[in-house]
Amino acid sequence: MLFCALFALNVAYFARALVLESNDLDASIAKGEVQEQSKSMLMLKEASTQFGQLMFIDLWLLFLPIPRSSFLKDLTGLDQQAMIRYHKFLGLWCFWVLALHGGMFYIYWGVSHEFWVEWKDWGTLDSINNLAGTLSFLCMCGLVLTARESFRRKSYEWFYRFHLVCFLGFMVLACMHYSGSWRYFTPGLLLWGVDLLQRASTSSANVAIHSVHLDEEKDVTTLVLQHARPGCPLGDIHLLVPAISRWAWHPFTIAASTPAQPSAPGTLTLHVKNEGTWTKRLADLLLARPDAAIRATLPQQVFPPHEPWTGDEAVAVVVGGIGVTAVMLSLRRMVERRAAGALATRRVAVLWAARHASEFLTLDAAVAAAATSGDPWLTLELFQTQPSPVQECKLEAGLESGSRVSSLGKGLSKAGDGDDDSTEGSGALQQRTPPAPPKSGAWPLARPRAPRPLAPAHMGPLYLAALHILTFFGGFVGLMLGWSWLPEAQTALATKQVTKPFVTTISWRAGSLGITGFCVVGLGLPYILLVAPMMLWRSWASRPGRRSDTPRMQDLELTVLGPRRSLSHDMGSPHEAATPFQPCLLEGGKLVVPNGKASQLSVDILPGRPPILAALSALGAAHESVSVLVSGPDGMFRSVFQAVAELNRGRPKSGSGYFSLHKQAGVL
């Protein structure tokens, strides 16, 4: 539907301009006016121009989903993954339209025998800077090539850098190419500017870490952060770790959350799969420094959870690896509603395949307890796809194992990968001097940034409305400042005070200065009037001793899920605080669910891949309607898609239930 609507809009805009140009040429020829070129050549030039003018439509639509916090999400009901897919589709569309724009002009110049003169012209022959247009398209090529999934997944940080640099080059050079290009970029840039300002106001301080959990193989890192929102944030959260990269924000799915109370902050649970350089460096950093500086930003609004399973008799959940984070919240809500007697779904079957058994440690404790309670309404089947045997792991709580480490003055000096049980070595601890507390009389911004619970994205609807108004007004003022000298030059040209070549040569400068002033003033004005005062107020309000009812930070804990390790240093008594994340354990080929009793329950880990078709067929034979939730790599989704299509196709003959497929995670 989106493709058809976009295609129809482009064709209507394009065809109308060509028809008007053709009619004008016919009328001119009928009057006997002599044309410099044939009608076919002039129509080729007009078609080339109109392919560039189509950016007035396409770039408007391309940049609208870029902001992570935007009212457009509320209006459309789309999540961030859907917005990203939309942006990728529009990006490829714009690429091919611009390729037609440039390619047809190259053909026109070639037929006119003036290719090299026009191609290398830097805005001296006409108000259009041709060479800047070519360079802008090359930046567009860089955007498309580095946004390919193969490059993005393997080198996310380089993708992030290339995307920003190539976008800036594409935008500025496009405005130098045609000074009126600012009309194409400004709608999306205004919304993106509001999003940048919101992030600047919430990411100025380090977020408080509640606890860190790492498995012995460092395959999955579980990070529990503190937040100060009364509701439970859902969706994606973006993290910035200055020790790894000072400007690369990484998105992660919130697996679980608890609301903030008047006397205590809430928590956000994230499961980070160690794939790629950035995530592996994060695991190493947290293992060495559990109190490492981390900054984060939350979505603008708390969205209600998407529950496509509420009207069906049975639910099949098929997940792959860390993709379980996308469905964990739904499973948790099913368990809670079952306990409250409000769940209409009679049967839930979970098939979870993972390459490494350590990924099963991210299972929610409430879901694990329900799956091992003996009630057949929820079944959990675990499959390890890697051919190597499951490594026996064990969690030893307390000081004897050294698995819990208080962050107040102590920390891990070295992280080892072996299973050595000696008293010296990789598990040893050393004293670490805590940072000196800031002086109470110091200026708030001059003191080190103390971690505090993550604040909401803004301070209310009025604040958000003022932020939009100031950003839009600042962008308008900056654009007018950058463009001010071109109207003056055109006025001087009309009064014959300057020559036309003078106005032509400054046209590309006006375009570049206009878009630069738009960005600088559009961001600077609301930052000075709104964002900076709020940052100062938050820094002042969170200073030590400011308020007696300020929620006290929990003592940070590091939990290493692995074999027993003996320690050579006496730890003292750490602060044992209840954590919202209660990890399961691995023993041999089983996932053990801690229940506080001597006889613990467990789930067998089976080798191979899950029998998706057989499991769905069994559910369809017993129930009339089955929701299928899929969260995993593309190969798994295709397998589930084919199984659902086959079962629905044979439904009239076999009398089985109808399956409705719901993709929970798009890109992993």
XYZ file of C-alpha atoms in Angstrom:
668
model
C 0.000 0.000 0.000
C 2.821 2.393 0.828
C 4.593 1.594 -2.449
C 1.422 2.105 -4.504
C 0.615 5.399 -2.775
C 4.170 6.694 -3.172
C 4.338 5.591 -6.805
C 1.011 7.260 -7.636
C 2.042 10.491 -5.898
C 5.353 10.639 -7.767
C 3.769 9.846 -11.125
C 1.077 12.512 -10.666
C 3.643 15.170 -9.703
C 5.995 14.163 -12.521
C 3.371 13.829 -15.262
C 1.719 17.152 -14.460
C 5.001 19.036 -14.880
C 5.806 17.292 -18.183
C 2.345 17.942 -19.607
C 2.572 21.652 -18.748
C 6.047 21.900 -20.294
C 4.922 20.089 -23.443
C 1.918 22.393 -23.829
C 4.103 25.475 -23.377
C 6.539 24.246 -26.029
C 3.711 23.483 -28.477
C 2.243 26.941 -27.956
C 5.653 28.557 -28.457
C 6.274 26.590 -31.664
C 2.821 27.467 -32.961
C 3.675 31.169 -32.530
C 6.762 30.657 -34.674
C 9.296 31.197 -31.917
C 12.699 29.632 -32.593
C 13.868 27.067 -30.020
C 17.532 26.564 -29.184
C 17.077 22.778 -29.234
C 14.576 20.261 -30.482
C 11.463 19.505 -28.486
C 12.718 16.023 -27.604
C 15.929 17.453 -26.113
C 14.031 20.076 -24.172
C 11.634 17.425 -22.838
C 14.623 15.277 -21.819
C 16.020 18.222 -19.871
C 12.641 18.871 -18.234
C 12.226 15.204 -17.271
C 15.720 15.222 -15.733
C 14.829 18.320 -13.742
C 11.540 16.891 -12.522
C 13.213 13.743 -11.190
C 15.178 16.077 -8.927
C 12.033 18.035 -8.007
C 10.438 14.781 -6.831
C 12.661 15.056 -3.757
C 10.168 17.659 -2.563
C 7.887 14.684 -1.895
C 10.304 11.864 -1.216
C 12.751 13.574 1.163
C 9.836 15.000 3.122
C 8.636 11.456 3.736
C 12.123 9.951 4.118
C 13.143 11.881 7.246
C 9.845 11.801 9.124
C 10.479 8.496 10.986
C 14.062 9.358 12.021
C 13.233 10.784 15.491
C 13.166 8.121 18.186
C 10.747 10.218 20.273
C 8.087 11.784 18.077
C 4.342 12.342 18.158
C 4.229 10.575 14.769
C 4.559 7.255 16.580
C 1.493 8.088 18.654
C -0.461 9.044 15.530
C 0.532 5.969 13.504
C 0.837 3.386 16.264
C 4.071 2.086 14.709
C 7.072 0.955 16.724
C 10.701 1.857 16.062
C 11.381 -1.282 14.026
C 8.507 -0.461 11.665
C 9.792 3.104 11.348
C 13.264 1.808 10.451
C 11.848 -0.477 7.744
C 9.897 2.478 6.366
C 13.043 4.647 6.370
C 15.087 1.969 4.573
C 12.417 1.577 1.894
C 12.149 5.335 1.302
C 15.953 5.623 1.281
C 16.262 3.146 -1.581
C 13.407 4.866 -3.395
C 15.141 8.258 -3.146
C 18.409 6.702 -4.303
C 16.929 5.414 -7.555
C 14.990 8.616 -8.248
C 18.167 10.664 -7.759
C 20.071 8.208 -9.963
C 17.549 8.911 -12.735
C 17.874 12.648 -12.097
C 21.664 12.653 -12.457
C 21.905 9.964 -15.135
C 19.445 11.669 -17.469
C 21.277 14.982 -17.094
C 24.545 13.224 -17.978
C 22.855 11.878 -21.114
C 21.524 15.330 -21.976
C 24.967 16.914 -21.568
C 26.551 14.137 -23.593
C 24.147 14.564 -26.515
C 24.639 18.345 -26.332
C 28.461 17.885 -26.504
C 28.982 19.890 -23.309
C 29.384 17.119 -20.720
C 32.734 18.134 -19.202
C 31.871 21.814 -19.155
C 28.610 21.205 -17.284
C 29.803 18.324 -15.078
C 32.696 20.252 -13.471
C 30.880 23.590 -13.197
C 30.858 24.977 -9.623
C 27.905 27.340 -9.913
C 29.380 29.816 -12.437
C 27.231 29.090 -15.505
C 23.862 28.991 -13.778
C 22.351 29.061 -10.293
C 22.611 25.242 -10.222
C 25.961 23.927 -8.922
C 26.411 20.762 -10.986
C 29.599 19.438 -9.379
C 28.085 19.807 -5.899
C 25.131 17.747 -7.107
C 27.432 14.930 -8.228
C 29.249 14.976 -4.889
C 25.925 14.956 -3.045
C 24.833 11.861 -4.958
C 28.127 10.133 -4.098
C 27.338 10.768 -0.426
C 23.926 9.201 -1.060
C 25.690 6.156 -2.502
C 27.763 5.956 0.692
C 24.553 6.034 2.745
C 23.019 3.168 0.792
C 26.132 0.971 0.754
C 26.938 1.321 4.466
C 23.279 0.778 5.441
C 23.298 -2.740 3.993
C 22.537 -5.312 6.659
C 25.797 -7.210 6.103
C 27.826 -4.077 6.870
C 25.582 -2.722 9.622
C 25.514 -5.914 11.673
C 29.249 -6.578 11.445
C 30.429 -2.987 11.896
C 27.654 -1.082 13.628
C 29.918 1.681 14.921
C 31.352 2.343 11.451
C 27.842 2.251 9.993
C 26.790 4.845 12.566
C 29.700 7.150 11.693
C 29.335 6.756 7.940
C 25.606 7.385 8.154
C 26.039 10.687 9.982
C 28.961 11.948 7.891
C 27.421 10.911 4.560
C 24.077 12.441 5.531
C 25.671 15.778 6.401
C 27.573 15.727 3.113
C 24.447 14.765 1.174
C 22.372 17.533 2.773
C 24.866 20.416 2.603
C 26.038 19.574 -0.924
C 22.424 19.231 -2.071
C 21.710 22.755 -0.798
C 24.841 23.990 -2.587
C 23.674 22.207 -5.733
C 20.228 23.827 -5.591
C 19.777 26.551 -3.001
C 16.072 25.764 -2.627
C 16.754 22.224 -1.417
C 16.210 23.371 2.166
C 12.488 22.846 1.539
C 13.113 19.121 1.104
C 15.007 18.602 4.359
C 13.419 20.949 6.884
C 10.277 18.998 7.961
C 12.200 15.900 9.044
C 15.112 17.916 10.421
C 12.795 19.924 12.679
C 11.409 16.769 14.285
C 14.895 15.276 14.524
C 16.079 18.479 16.210
C 13.404 18.128 18.893
C 14.513 14.537 19.416
C 18.175 15.563 19.725
C 17.281 18.204 22.300
C 15.276 15.719 24.345
C 18.201 13.304 24.338
C 20.594 16.082 25.312
C 18.480 16.921 28.346
C 18.205 13.320 29.598
C 21.642 11.962 28.661
C 23.756 14.628 30.350
C 24.249 12.486 33.481
C 25.232 8.871 34.008
C 22.366 6.522 34.748
C 22.445 4.547 37.996
C 23.109 0.818 37.570
C 21.147 -1.488 39.860
C 23.008 -4.721 39.100
C 25.034 -6.487 36.415
C 24.880 -10.185 35.554
C 27.357 -11.936 33.259
C 27.631 -15.609 32.398
C 30.995 -17.310 32.633
C 31.383 -17.420 28.847
C 30.496 -13.696 28.631
C 27.924 -14.599 25.982
C 25.029 -12.536 27.402
C 25.241 -9.489 29.649
C 22.196 -8.617 31.745
C 22.132 -4.982 32.801
C 19.573 -3.668 35.296
C 19.284 0.137 35.290
C 17.379 2.510 37.561
C 14.777 4.939 36.245
C 12.529 7.595 37.777
C 9.330 7.160 35.741
C 6.032 6.321 37.453
C 5.099 3.921 34.642
C 6.921 0.944 33.158
C 8.840 2.014 30.025
C 8.461 -0.352 27.100
C 10.057 -0.656 23.700
C 13.661 0.262 22.979
C 16.229 2.077 25.075
C 19.437 3.605 23.686
C 22.743 3.352 25.531
C 25.924 5.404 25.263
C 29.078 4.137 26.983
C 31.791 6.838 26.824
C 34.543 4.340 27.684
C 33.745 2.462 24.451
C 32.491 5.183 22.124
C 31.664 8.804 22.877
C 29.017 9.236 20.200
C 27.565 5.862 19.159
C 24.133 5.208 20.683
C 23.063 1.555 20.600
C 19.404 0.429 20.785
C 18.286 -2.463 22.986
C 14.907 -3.953 23.820
C 13.640 -3.530 27.378
C 13.031 -7.104 28.528
C 11.364 -6.207 31.847
C 10.652 -3.128 33.929
C 9.280 -2.097 37.299
C 7.721 1.328 37.998
C 9.396 3.903 40.211
C 7.949 4.396 43.696
C 8.006 7.602 45.779
C 10.789 6.167 47.940
C 12.665 3.990 45.432
C 13.536 4.117 41.729
C 12.205 1.677 39.192
C 14.307 -0.771 37.200
C 14.870 -1.651 33.545
C 16.271 -5.051 32.576
C 18.312 -5.387 29.366
C 19.829 -8.565 27.910
C 22.770 -7.753 25.629
C 23.964 -10.508 23.306
C 27.720 -10.269 22.835
C 27.790 -10.051 19.045
C 30.282 -7.645 17.527
C 33.008 -5.436 18.920
C 30.859 -2.982 20.879
C 28.844 -5.515 22.880
C 31.913 -7.623 23.665
C 33.748 -4.557 24.915
C 30.715 -3.741 27.050
C 30.895 -7.166 28.726
C 34.629 -6.795 29.385
C 34.115 -3.284 30.743
C 31.333 -4.269 33.143
C 33.258 -7.300 34.329
C 36.235 -5.107 35.213
C 34.231 -2.042 36.308
C 30.622 -2.803 37.296
C 30.097 0.896 38.048
C 31.201 2.080 34.596
C 29.632 5.288 33.309
C 26.563 4.614 31.136
C 24.127 7.100 29.661
C 20.706 6.238 28.322
C 17.595 7.727 26.744
C 14.046 6.431 26.936
C 11.134 6.750 24.518
C 9.019 9.855 24.849
C 5.838 8.117 25.989
C 4.825 4.910 27.708
C 3.114 2.796 25.063
C 0.644 0.047 25.967
C 2.003 -3.413 25.201
C 0.961 -5.011 21.940
C -1.088 -8.116 22.763
C -2.190 -9.866 19.553
C -2.810 -13.082 21.456
C -5.715 -11.956 23.645
C -8.522 -13.249 21.413
C -7.120 -16.692 20.548
C -7.490 -20.010 22.344
C -3.807 -20.953 22.094
C -0.506 -19.166 21.654
C 2.676 -20.557 20.114
C 5.839 -18.579 20.855
C 8.826 -19.391 18.632
C 12.006 -17.504 19.501
C 15.647 -17.675 18.521
C 18.481 -16.717 20.868
C 18.363 -13.294 22.428
C 15.215 -12.552 20.437
C 13.377 -13.782 23.519
C 13.597 -10.221 24.879
C 10.960 -9.136 22.343
C 8.380 -11.619 23.707
C 9.422 -11.846 27.350
C 7.085 -9.049 28.376
C 4.143 -10.770 26.665
C 4.962 -14.063 28.379
C 5.223 -12.305 31.726
C 1.817 -10.673 31.210
C 0.308 -14.038 30.274
C 1.583 -15.508 33.529
C 0.307 -12.574 35.589
C -3.126 -12.606 33.940
C -3.330 -16.382 34.394
C -2.629 -15.968 38.103
C -5.316 -13.274 38.317
C -7.833 -15.445 36.464
C -8.164 -12.953 33.598
C -6.448 -14.925 30.812
C -8.770 -16.378 28.187
C -5.942 -18.220 26.400
C -6.094 -21.900 27.357
C -2.711 -23.073 26.066
C 0.738 -21.478 25.590
C 3.637 -23.379 24.008
C 7.117 -21.854 23.900
C 9.819 -23.156 21.542
C 13.174 -21.507 22.204
C 16.258 -22.270 20.120
C 19.674 -20.832 20.992
C 23.198 -21.356 19.765
C 24.675 -21.227 23.275
C 23.025 -22.562 26.401
C 24.025 -19.432 28.296
C 21.325 -17.502 26.415
C 18.687 -19.466 28.334
C 19.846 -17.742 31.518
C 17.888 -14.664 30.415
C 14.578 -16.460 31.002
C 12.242 -14.511 33.268
C 11.942 -16.175 36.668
C 8.131 -15.870 36.759
C 7.802 -17.501 33.332
C 10.244 -20.246 34.306
C 8.332 -20.934 37.524
C 5.026 -21.161 35.638
C 6.535 -23.543 33.068
C 7.809 -25.890 35.811
C 4.792 -25.673 38.112
C 3.121 -28.753 36.663
C 0.228 -26.809 35.108
C 0.113 -27.913 31.422
C -1.265 -24.581 30.190
C 2.325 -23.299 29.692
C 5.048 -25.535 28.273
C 8.654 -24.564 27.609
C 10.948 -26.485 25.246
C 14.609 -25.460 24.949
C 16.833 -26.418 22.012
C 20.566 -25.854 21.675
C 21.531 -25.672 18.010
C 25.297 -25.688 18.532
C 26.662 -29.249 18.248
C 29.049 -28.865 21.198
C 27.797 -30.276 24.523
C 26.272 -27.997 27.081
C 28.897 -26.645 29.461
C 28.109 -27.338 33.068
C 27.669 -24.065 34.904
C 26.630 -23.377 38.427
C 25.682 -20.305 40.392
C 27.060 -20.197 43.907
C 25.478 -17.380 45.886
C 27.112 -15.585 48.797
C 30.664 -14.842 49.816
C 31.927 -18.403 49.547
C 31.671 -18.372 45.743
C 32.496 -14.704 45.337
C 29.747 -14.300 42.783
C 28.356 -11.104 44.308
C 30.622 -8.102 44.433
C 29.751 -4.840 46.150
C 30.744 -1.809 44.124
C 31.499 0.269 47.212
C 35.285 0.163 47.302
C 35.774 -3.259 45.691
C 35.906 -4.577 42.157
C 37.256 -7.264 39.875
C 40.825 -6.729 38.820
C 40.909 -9.327 36.079
C 38.413 -11.489 34.232
C 39.364 -15.088 33.492
C 37.822 -17.656 31.205
C 39.145 -20.845 32.777
C 37.693 -23.151 35.416
C 40.636 -23.022 37.795
C 39.579 -23.516 41.414
C 42.810 -22.225 42.918
C 42.774 -19.411 45.424
C 44.889 -17.175 43.217
C 44.062 -16.163 39.668
C 41.252 -14.819 37.582
C 38.653 -14.686 40.338
C 40.752 -12.711 42.790
C 39.616 -9.366 44.081
C 41.566 -6.278 44.951
C 40.770 -3.117 46.866
C 39.726 -0.150 44.780
C 39.699 3.363 46.120
C 36.238 4.900 45.753
C 36.049 8.376 44.214
C 36.179 11.241 46.661
C 32.761 12.785 47.338
C 32.280 16.264 45.856
C 32.388 19.274 48.106
C 28.947 20.454 49.077
C 29.704 24.068 48.220
C 30.958 23.412 44.687
C 29.036 24.531 41.625
C 26.850 21.624 40.421
C 28.300 21.420 36.897
C 31.879 21.557 38.188
C 31.456 18.377 40.233
C 31.761 14.862 38.792
C 28.456 13.625 37.412
C 27.055 11.265 40.015
C 24.862 8.465 38.636
C 21.140 8.961 39.157
C 17.969 7.217 38.009
C 17.136 7.806 34.375
C 14.731 10.728 34.059
C 11.721 10.886 31.687
C 12.268 12.224 28.185
C 10.629 15.567 28.989
C 8.935 17.480 31.799
C 5.361 17.379 30.539
C 3.169 18.308 27.544
C 3.660 22.063 27.965
C 7.429 21.672 28.028
C 7.319 19.445 24.937
C 5.080 21.926 23.088
C 7.438 24.796 23.963
C 10.374 22.704 22.723
C 8.666 22.174 19.363
C 7.727 25.841 19.004
C 11.220 27.128 19.818
C 12.853 24.578 17.506
C 10.583 25.511 14.596
C 11.001 29.236 15.259
C 14.792 28.920 15.639
C 15.038 26.991 12.382
C 13.068 29.672 10.560
C 15.248 32.467 11.979
C 18.468 30.616 11.154
C 17.308 29.952 7.611
C 16.440 33.588 7.045
C 19.823 34.692 8.414
C 21.661 32.351 6.067
C 19.563 33.392 3.081
C 19.552 37.144 3.818
C 22.281 38.161 1.389
C 20.863 36.382 -1.677
C 17.611 38.464 -1.755
C 19.741 41.582 -1.316
C 21.886 40.554 -4.268
C 18.789 39.832 -6.366
C 17.385 43.263 -5.450
C 20.676 44.850 -6.441
C 20.542 42.934 -9.722
C 17.048 44.250 -10.417
C 18.300 47.822 -9.941
C 21.362 47.040 -12.128
C 23.813 47.664 -9.278
C 25.447 44.235 -9.777
C 25.736 41.816 -12.697
C 24.031 38.468 -13.054
C 27.293 36.432 -12.748
C 27.769 37.927 -9.279
C 24.355 36.689 -8.121
C 24.900 33.306 -9.778
C 28.215 32.648 -8.020
C 26.795 33.320 -4.540
C 23.687 31.156 -4.999
C 25.422 27.978 -3.791
C 26.826 29.858 -0.787
C 23.358 31.014 0.198
C 22.097 27.436 0.097
C 24.892 26.083 2.299
C 24.700 28.967 4.785
C 20.905 28.748 4.895
C 20.827 25.069 5.907
C 23.717 25.609 8.344
C 21.959 28.525 10.031
C 18.770 26.469 10.113
C 20.501 23.678 12.060
C 22.607 25.877 14.359
C 19.916 28.346 15.434
C 17.157 25.733 15.369
C 19.084 23.657 17.929
C 20.809 26.476 19.789
C 17.779 28.630 20.629
C 15.714 25.934 22.421
C 18.864 24.524 24.027
C 19.729 27.863 25.636
C 16.164 28.718 26.687
C 14.802 25.294 27.705
C 17.273 22.420 27.785
C 20.192 24.058 29.608
C 18.007 25.489 32.434
C 16.398 22.071 32.972
C 19.824 20.400 33.083
C 20.980 22.948 35.670
C 17.860 22.395 37.748
C 18.210 18.602 37.677
C 21.874 18.854 38.615
C 21.029 21.179 41.503
C 18.115 19.047 42.712
C 20.173 15.828 42.692
C 23.178 17.192 44.584
C 24.086 15.279 47.766
C 21.992 16.276 50.759
C 19.558 18.375 48.718
C 16.486 16.386 49.729
C 16.042 13.809 52.425
C 13.391 11.884 50.467
C 15.559 11.428 47.371
C 15.594 7.696 46.477
C 18.790 6.122 47.727
C 20.838 4.260 45.125
C 21.081 0.542 45.643
C 24.557 -0.808 46.242
C 25.722 -2.103 42.891
C 26.129 -5.849 42.532
C 27.981 -7.891 39.947
C 26.831 -11.457 39.522
C 29.006 -13.841 37.506
C 27.153 -16.973 36.471
C 29.812 -19.636 36.371
C 31.716 -22.376 38.220
C 32.709 -22.113 41.855
C 35.687 -19.847 42.517
C 37.580 -19.521 45.767
C 38.798 -16.090 46.781
C 41.954 -15.030 48.564
C 40.529 -11.789 49.983
C 37.850 -11.360 52.593
C 35.019 -9.395 51.019
C 33.121 -8.370 54.094
C 29.336 -8.392 54.048
C 27.942 -6.991 50.809
C 24.625 -5.255 50.623
C 22.119 -7.952 49.676
C 19.319 -6.183 47.868
C 16.467 -7.840 46.060
C 17.072 -7.648 42.336
C 14.286 -7.650 39.728
C 16.270 -10.099 37.628
C 16.589 -13.563 39.155
C 18.797 -15.636 36.849
C 18.222 -19.305 36.243
C 21.117 -21.777 36.466
C 22.743 -24.270 34.117
C 23.599 -27.751 35.359
C 24.639 -30.237 32.742
C 21.932 -30.374 30.108
C 19.287 -28.721 32.264
C 18.105 -25.203 33.016
C 17.495 -25.023 36.764
C 14.835 -22.652 38.083
C 15.687 -21.311 41.573
C 12.661 -21.530 43.862
C 14.244 -21.146 47.288
C 13.702 -24.833 48.117
C 16.007 -27.801 48.361
C 14.321 -29.600 45.455
C 14.710 -27.233 42.518
C 12.822 -27.626 39.252
C 14.519 -27.830 35.874
C 13.874 -27.889 32.129
C 15.797 -30.205 29.814
C 17.885 -28.629 27.061
C 17.481 -30.680 23.891
C 19.976 -30.797 21.013
C 19.067 -29.734 17.485
C 16.367 -27.441 16.150
C 12.745 -27.191 17.306
C 10.070 -29.179 15.381
C 8.084 -26.104 14.422
C 5.629 -27.747 12.015
C 4.808 -30.617 14.379
C 4.318 -28.337 17.371
C 2.024 -25.972 15.476
C 0.085 -28.849 13.990
C -0.553 -30.273 17.472
C -1.887 -26.927 18.686
C -4.074 -26.508 15.613
C -5.614 -29.939 16.088
C -6.794 -29.053 19.607
C -7.752 -25.373 19.222
C -9.723 -23.338 16.685
C -7.533 -20.206 16.768
C -3.798 -20.034 17.432
C -1.602 -16.924 17.631
C 1.995 -17.493 16.562
C 4.514 -15.013 17.969
C 7.907 -15.114 16.220
C 11.035 -13.363 17.413
C 14.291 -14.451 15.875
C 16.537 -14.356 12.820
C 15.175 -14.269 9.297
C 15.767 -17.992 8.740
C 13.568 -18.908 11.700
C 10.849 -16.488 10.605
C 10.796 -17.986 7.110
C 10.457 -21.478 8.580
C 7.544 -20.424 10.787
C 5.968 -18.508 7.909
C 6.081 -21.576 5.657
C 4.699 -23.816 8.412
C 1.797 -21.450 9.095
C 1.055 -21.115 5.374
C 1.026 -24.897 4.941
C -1.260 -25.475 7.928
C -3.698 -22.721 6.954
C -3.758 -23.991 3.375
C -4.766 -27.488 4.512
C -7.257 -26.254 7.091
C -10.470 -26.971 5.111
C -9.436 -30.615 4.647
C -8.009 -31.379 8.064
C -10.378 -29.263 10.131
C -7.501 -27.773 12.134
C -7.493 -24.341 13.710
C -6.537 -21.105 12.029
C -3.059 -19.648 12.681
C -2.390 -15.911 12.812
C 1.267 -14.960 12.508
C 2.776 -11.998 14.398
C 6.389 -10.952 13.917
C 7.628 -9.528 17.220
C 11.204 -8.604 16.273
C 12.231 -7.380 12.856
C 16.007 -6.955 12.863
C 18.280 -8.855 15.246
